[in-house]
């Protein structure tokens, strides 16, 4: 006997997942708008907010960075101070629905993908890997960042054990960049232990 497809396939689980995604997206944007002035008052930049749900519980991860004109990374002391102020702001959030949550505050860290012009400006002088829309990928050091793109000095491939060689400056428009990431350099870790090449510094405040 042939089995006929059921035209009334249960889509309730898909509906719930989509509804949850929409809820998280709306709450994320609301918190960004609400917390941005608080973060700016700490002389920091609100990079992003990530919300994860586990039943009735939430984890709210707030990612902060230094303004573009400040070199280096966000120190642990500044992360800790920002976490206290952000926690107080969330305690007094008029739009909060009262569900329990954990608050995590961190700096972006080296794993952050370079997706916006400010990311490239913040990492001027660092070694990066760049995937482009057309042509070969490039690894090199950022020497300048303009409104519409970057200029870097590429590292040329050499045999193992040989000193790295540099090529001629390469200009890449943002429109031609598919993605980019910072390459970890031990020299930067030694010179700037609290900088963006270090792992994320994170402070967690648990709220009822």
Short mmCIF file of C-alpha atoms in Angstrom, two decimals:
data_model
loop_
_atom_site.label_atom_id
_atom_site.label_comp_id
_atom_site.label_asym_id
_atom_site.label_seq_id
_atom_site.Cartn_x
_atom_site.Cartn_y
_atom_site.Cartn_z
CA UNK A 1 0.00 0.00 0.00
CA UNK A 2 1.46 3.32 -1.02
CA UNK A 3 2.08 5.88 1.68
CA UNK A 4 0.79 9.29 0.82
CA UNK A 5 2.66 12.37 2.03
CA UNK A 6 0.90 14.16 4.82
CA UNK A 7 -0.01 17.66 3.59
CA UNK A 8 -0.66 18.72 7.18
CA UNK A 9 2.89 18.30 8.42
CA UNK A 10 3.33 19.60 11.97
CA UNK A 11 5.26 22.88 11.82
CA UNK A 12 4.70 23.89 15.44
CA UNK A 13 8.36 23.32 16.36
CA UNK A 14 9.51 25.48 13.42
CA UNK A 15 7.04 28.15 14.47
CA UNK A 16 8.39 28.13 18.04
CA UNK A 17 11.99 28.35 16.84
CA UNK A 18 11.20 31.26 14.54
CA UNK A 19 9.25 32.99 17.28
CA UNK A 20 12.18 32.56 19.67
CA UNK A 21 14.64 33.95 17.12
CA UNK A 22 12.39 36.96 16.56
CA UNK A 23 12.07 37.50 20.31
CA UNK A 24 15.85 37.34 20.82
CA UNK A 25 16.50 39.70 17.89
CA UNK A 26 13.99 42.26 19.18
CA UNK A 27 15.33 42.07 22.75
CA UNK A 28 18.93 42.34 21.53
CA UNK A 29 18.16 45.53 19.60
CA UNK A 30 16.19 46.96 22.54
CA UNK A 31 19.10 46.35 24.93
CA UNK A 32 21.58 47.86 22.45
CA UNK A 33 19.53 51.05 22.33
CA UNK A 34 19.08 51.06 26.11
CA UNK A 35 22.70 50.27 27.13
CA UNK A 36 24.61 52.24 24.47
CA UNK A 37 24.49 55.57 26.42
CA UNK A 38 25.59 53.78 29.61
CA UNK A 39 28.57 52.21 27.85
CA UNK A 40 29.50 55.52 26.19
CA UNK A 41 29.56 57.21 29.61
CA UNK A 42 32.36 54.75 30.52
CA UNK A 43 34.33 56.02 27.50
CA UNK A 44 33.76 52.68 25.78
CA UNK A 45 32.03 51.55 22.60
CA UNK A 46 29.17 49.02 22.63
CA UNK A 47 30.38 46.50 20.05
CA UNK A 48 27.59 43.96 20.34
CA UNK A 49 25.10 42.15 22.58
CA UNK A 50 24.43 38.42 22.40
CA UNK A 51 21.49 36.77 24.16
CA UNK A 52 21.16 33.03 24.75
CA UNK A 53 17.99 31.47 26.16
CA UNK A 54 17.79 28.32 28.30
CA UNK A 55 14.19 27.86 29.32
CA UNK A 56 13.19 30.84 31.42
CA UNK A 57 16.82 31.82 31.97
CA UNK A 58 18.86 34.25 29.85
CA UNK A 59 22.56 34.87 29.38
CA UNK A 60 23.21 38.44 28.25
CA UNK A 61 26.73 38.89 26.84
CA UNK A 62 27.73 42.54 26.38
CA UNK A 63 30.85 43.14 24.26
CA UNK A 64 32.59 46.49 24.72
CA UNK A 65 35.60 48.01 23.00
CA UNK A 66 37.70 51.16 23.19
CA UNK A 67 36.81 54.12 20.95
CA UNK A 68 38.67 54.25 17.64
CA UNK A 69 41.05 56.97 18.83
CA UNK A 70 42.33 54.94 21.80
CA UNK A 71 45.10 52.40 21.09
CA UNK A 72 45.43 48.99 22.71
CA UNK A 73 42.76 46.79 24.24
CA UNK A 74 40.27 47.06 27.08
CA UNK A 75 41.95 46.33 30.41
CA UNK A 76 40.50 43.96 32.99
CA UNK A 77 39.91 46.88 35.37
CA UNK A 78 37.83 48.72 32.78
CA UNK A 79 35.89 45.56 31.99
CA UNK A 80 35.14 45.11 35.69
CA UNK A 81 34.05 48.73 36.15
CA UNK A 82 31.88 48.60 33.04
CA UNK A 83 30.24 45.37 34.24
CA UNK A 84 29.18 47.01 37.50
CA UNK A 85 27.66 50.01 35.76
CA UNK A 86 25.93 47.88 33.11
CA UNK A 87 24.55 45.59 35.84
CA UNK A 88 23.07 48.60 37.67
CA UNK A 89 21.51 49.85 34.43
CA UNK A 90 19.92 46.47 33.79
CA UNK A 91 18.59 46.34 37.37
CA UNK A 92 16.76 49.59 36.58
CA UNK A 93 15.69 48.64 33.05
CA UNK A 94 12.04 49.71 32.69
CA UNK A 95 11.58 47.34 29.76
CA UNK A 96 12.86 44.21 31.51
CA UNK A 97 10.34 41.37 31.86
CA UNK A 98 11.71 40.13 35.19
CA UNK A 99 13.18 36.83 33.99
CA UNK A 100 16.47 35.77 35.68
CA UNK A 101 19.68 36.25 33.74
CA UNK A 102 23.45 36.11 33.87
CA UNK A 103 25.33 39.19 32.68
CA UNK A 104 28.67 38.71 30.95
CA UNK A 105 30.82 41.66 29.89
CA UNK A 106 33.93 41.19 27.77
CA UNK A 107 36.20 42.77 25.19
CA UNK A 108 36.00 41.50 21.58
CA UNK A 109 39.29 39.57 21.67
CA UNK A 110 41.41 38.47 18.74
CA UNK A 111 38.75 36.08 17.45
CA UNK A 112 36.48 38.93 16.39
CA UNK A 113 36.01 38.98 12.61
CA UNK A 114 36.81 42.30 10.96
CA UNK A 115 33.48 43.23 9.40
CA UNK A 116 33.22 47.00 9.82
CA UNK A 117 35.56 49.91 8.96
CA UNK A 118 36.03 50.69 12.67
CA UNK A 119 37.34 47.14 13.22
CA UNK A 120 40.05 47.73 10.65
CA UNK A 121 40.91 51.15 12.11
CA UNK A 122 41.17 49.66 15.61
CA UNK A 123 43.68 47.12 14.27
CA UNK A 124 45.87 49.44 12.19
CA UNK A 125 49.46 48.24 12.38
CA UNK A 126 48.52 44.61 13.02
CA UNK A 127 48.98 41.54 10.85
CA UNK A 128 45.70 40.37 9.26
CA UNK A 129 44.43 37.69 6.92
CA UNK A 130 42.00 38.95 4.28
CA UNK A 131 39.68 36.89 2.11
CA UNK A 132 38.67 38.78 -1.02
CA UNK A 133 35.74 38.38 -3.37
CA UNK A 134 37.97 37.86 -6.41
CA UNK A 135 41.58 36.73 -6.57
CA UNK A 136 43.92 35.27 -3.97
CA UNK A 137 43.59 35.84 -0.25
CA UNK A 138 46.13 38.19 1.31
CA UNK A 139 48.01 38.23 4.59
CA UNK A 140 49.81 41.42 5.57
CA UNK A 141 50.14 44.33 7.94
CA UNK A 142 47.61 47.18 7.85
CA UNK A 143 49.40 50.46 7.16
CA UNK A 144 46.38 52.71 6.61
CA UNK A 145 42.60 52.64 6.69
CA UNK A 146 40.53 54.98 4.54
CA UNK A 147 36.79 55.55 4.31
CA UNK A 148 36.38 53.01 1.51
CA UNK A 149 39.18 50.50 2.11
CA UNK A 150 42.56 49.55 3.53
CA UNK A 151 46.18 49.49 2.46
CA UNK A 152 48.46 46.73 3.69
CA UNK A 153 51.97 45.45 3.18
CA UNK A 154 51.63 41.77 2.20
CA UNK A 155 53.79 39.00 3.65
CA UNK A 156 55.21 36.94 0.78
CA UNK A 157 55.43 33.15 1.17
CA UNK A 158 58.99 31.92 1.80
CA UNK A 159 60.61 28.58 2.57
CA UNK A 160 60.48 27.34 6.15
CA UNK A 161 63.21 28.87 8.30
CA UNK A 162 63.71 31.89 6.04
CA UNK A 163 62.96 35.43 7.11
CA UNK A 164 59.59 36.73 5.95
CA UNK A 165 59.61 39.00 2.91
CA UNK A 166 57.29 41.92 2.26
CA UNK A 167 55.68 42.82 -1.03
CA UNK A 168 54.52 46.11 -2.46
CA UNK A 169 51.58 47.87 -0.76
CA UNK A 170 48.18 46.46 -1.71
CA UNK A 171 45.00 48.54 -1.72
CA UNK A 172 41.75 46.67 -0.96
CA UNK A 173 38.31 48.27 -1.10
CA UNK A 174 35.85 47.26 1.60
CA UNK A 175 33.44 46.25 -1.17
CA UNK A 176 35.99 43.64 -2.35
CA UNK A 177 36.71 42.18 1.10
CA UNK A 178 34.74 39.07 2.03
CA UNK A 179 36.12 38.72 5.56
CA UNK A 180 39.20 39.45 7.64
CA UNK A 181 40.77 38.42 10.92
CA UNK A 182 43.73 39.41 13.05
CA UNK A 183 46.76 37.11 13.11
CA UNK A 184 48.16 36.53 16.61
CA UNK A 185 51.71 37.81 16.98
CA UNK A 186 53.74 36.96 20.08
CA UNK A 187 55.46 40.35 19.94
CA UNK A 188 52.08 42.05 20.41
CA UNK A 189 51.21 39.74 23.30
CA UNK A 190 54.40 40.77 25.09
CA UNK A 191 54.05 44.48 24.36
CA UNK A 192 50.33 44.70 25.11
CA UNK A 193 49.22 41.90 27.44
CA UNK A 194 45.80 43.52 27.97
CA UNK A 195 45.27 44.22 24.28
CA UNK A 196 43.08 42.57 21.72
CA UNK A 197 45.55 39.75 21.01
CA UNK A 198 44.92 38.46 24.53
CA UNK A 199 41.93 36.21 25.27
CA UNK A 200 38.67 37.93 26.13
CA UNK A 201 38.67 39.44 29.64
CA UNK A 202 35.30 38.63 31.06
CA UNK A 203 33.39 39.56 34.21
CA UNK A 204 30.14 37.83 35.07
CA UNK A 205 27.46 39.24 37.35
CA UNK A 206 24.56 36.95 38.18
CA UNK A 207 21.17 38.54 38.57
CA UNK A 208 18.00 37.13 40.11
#
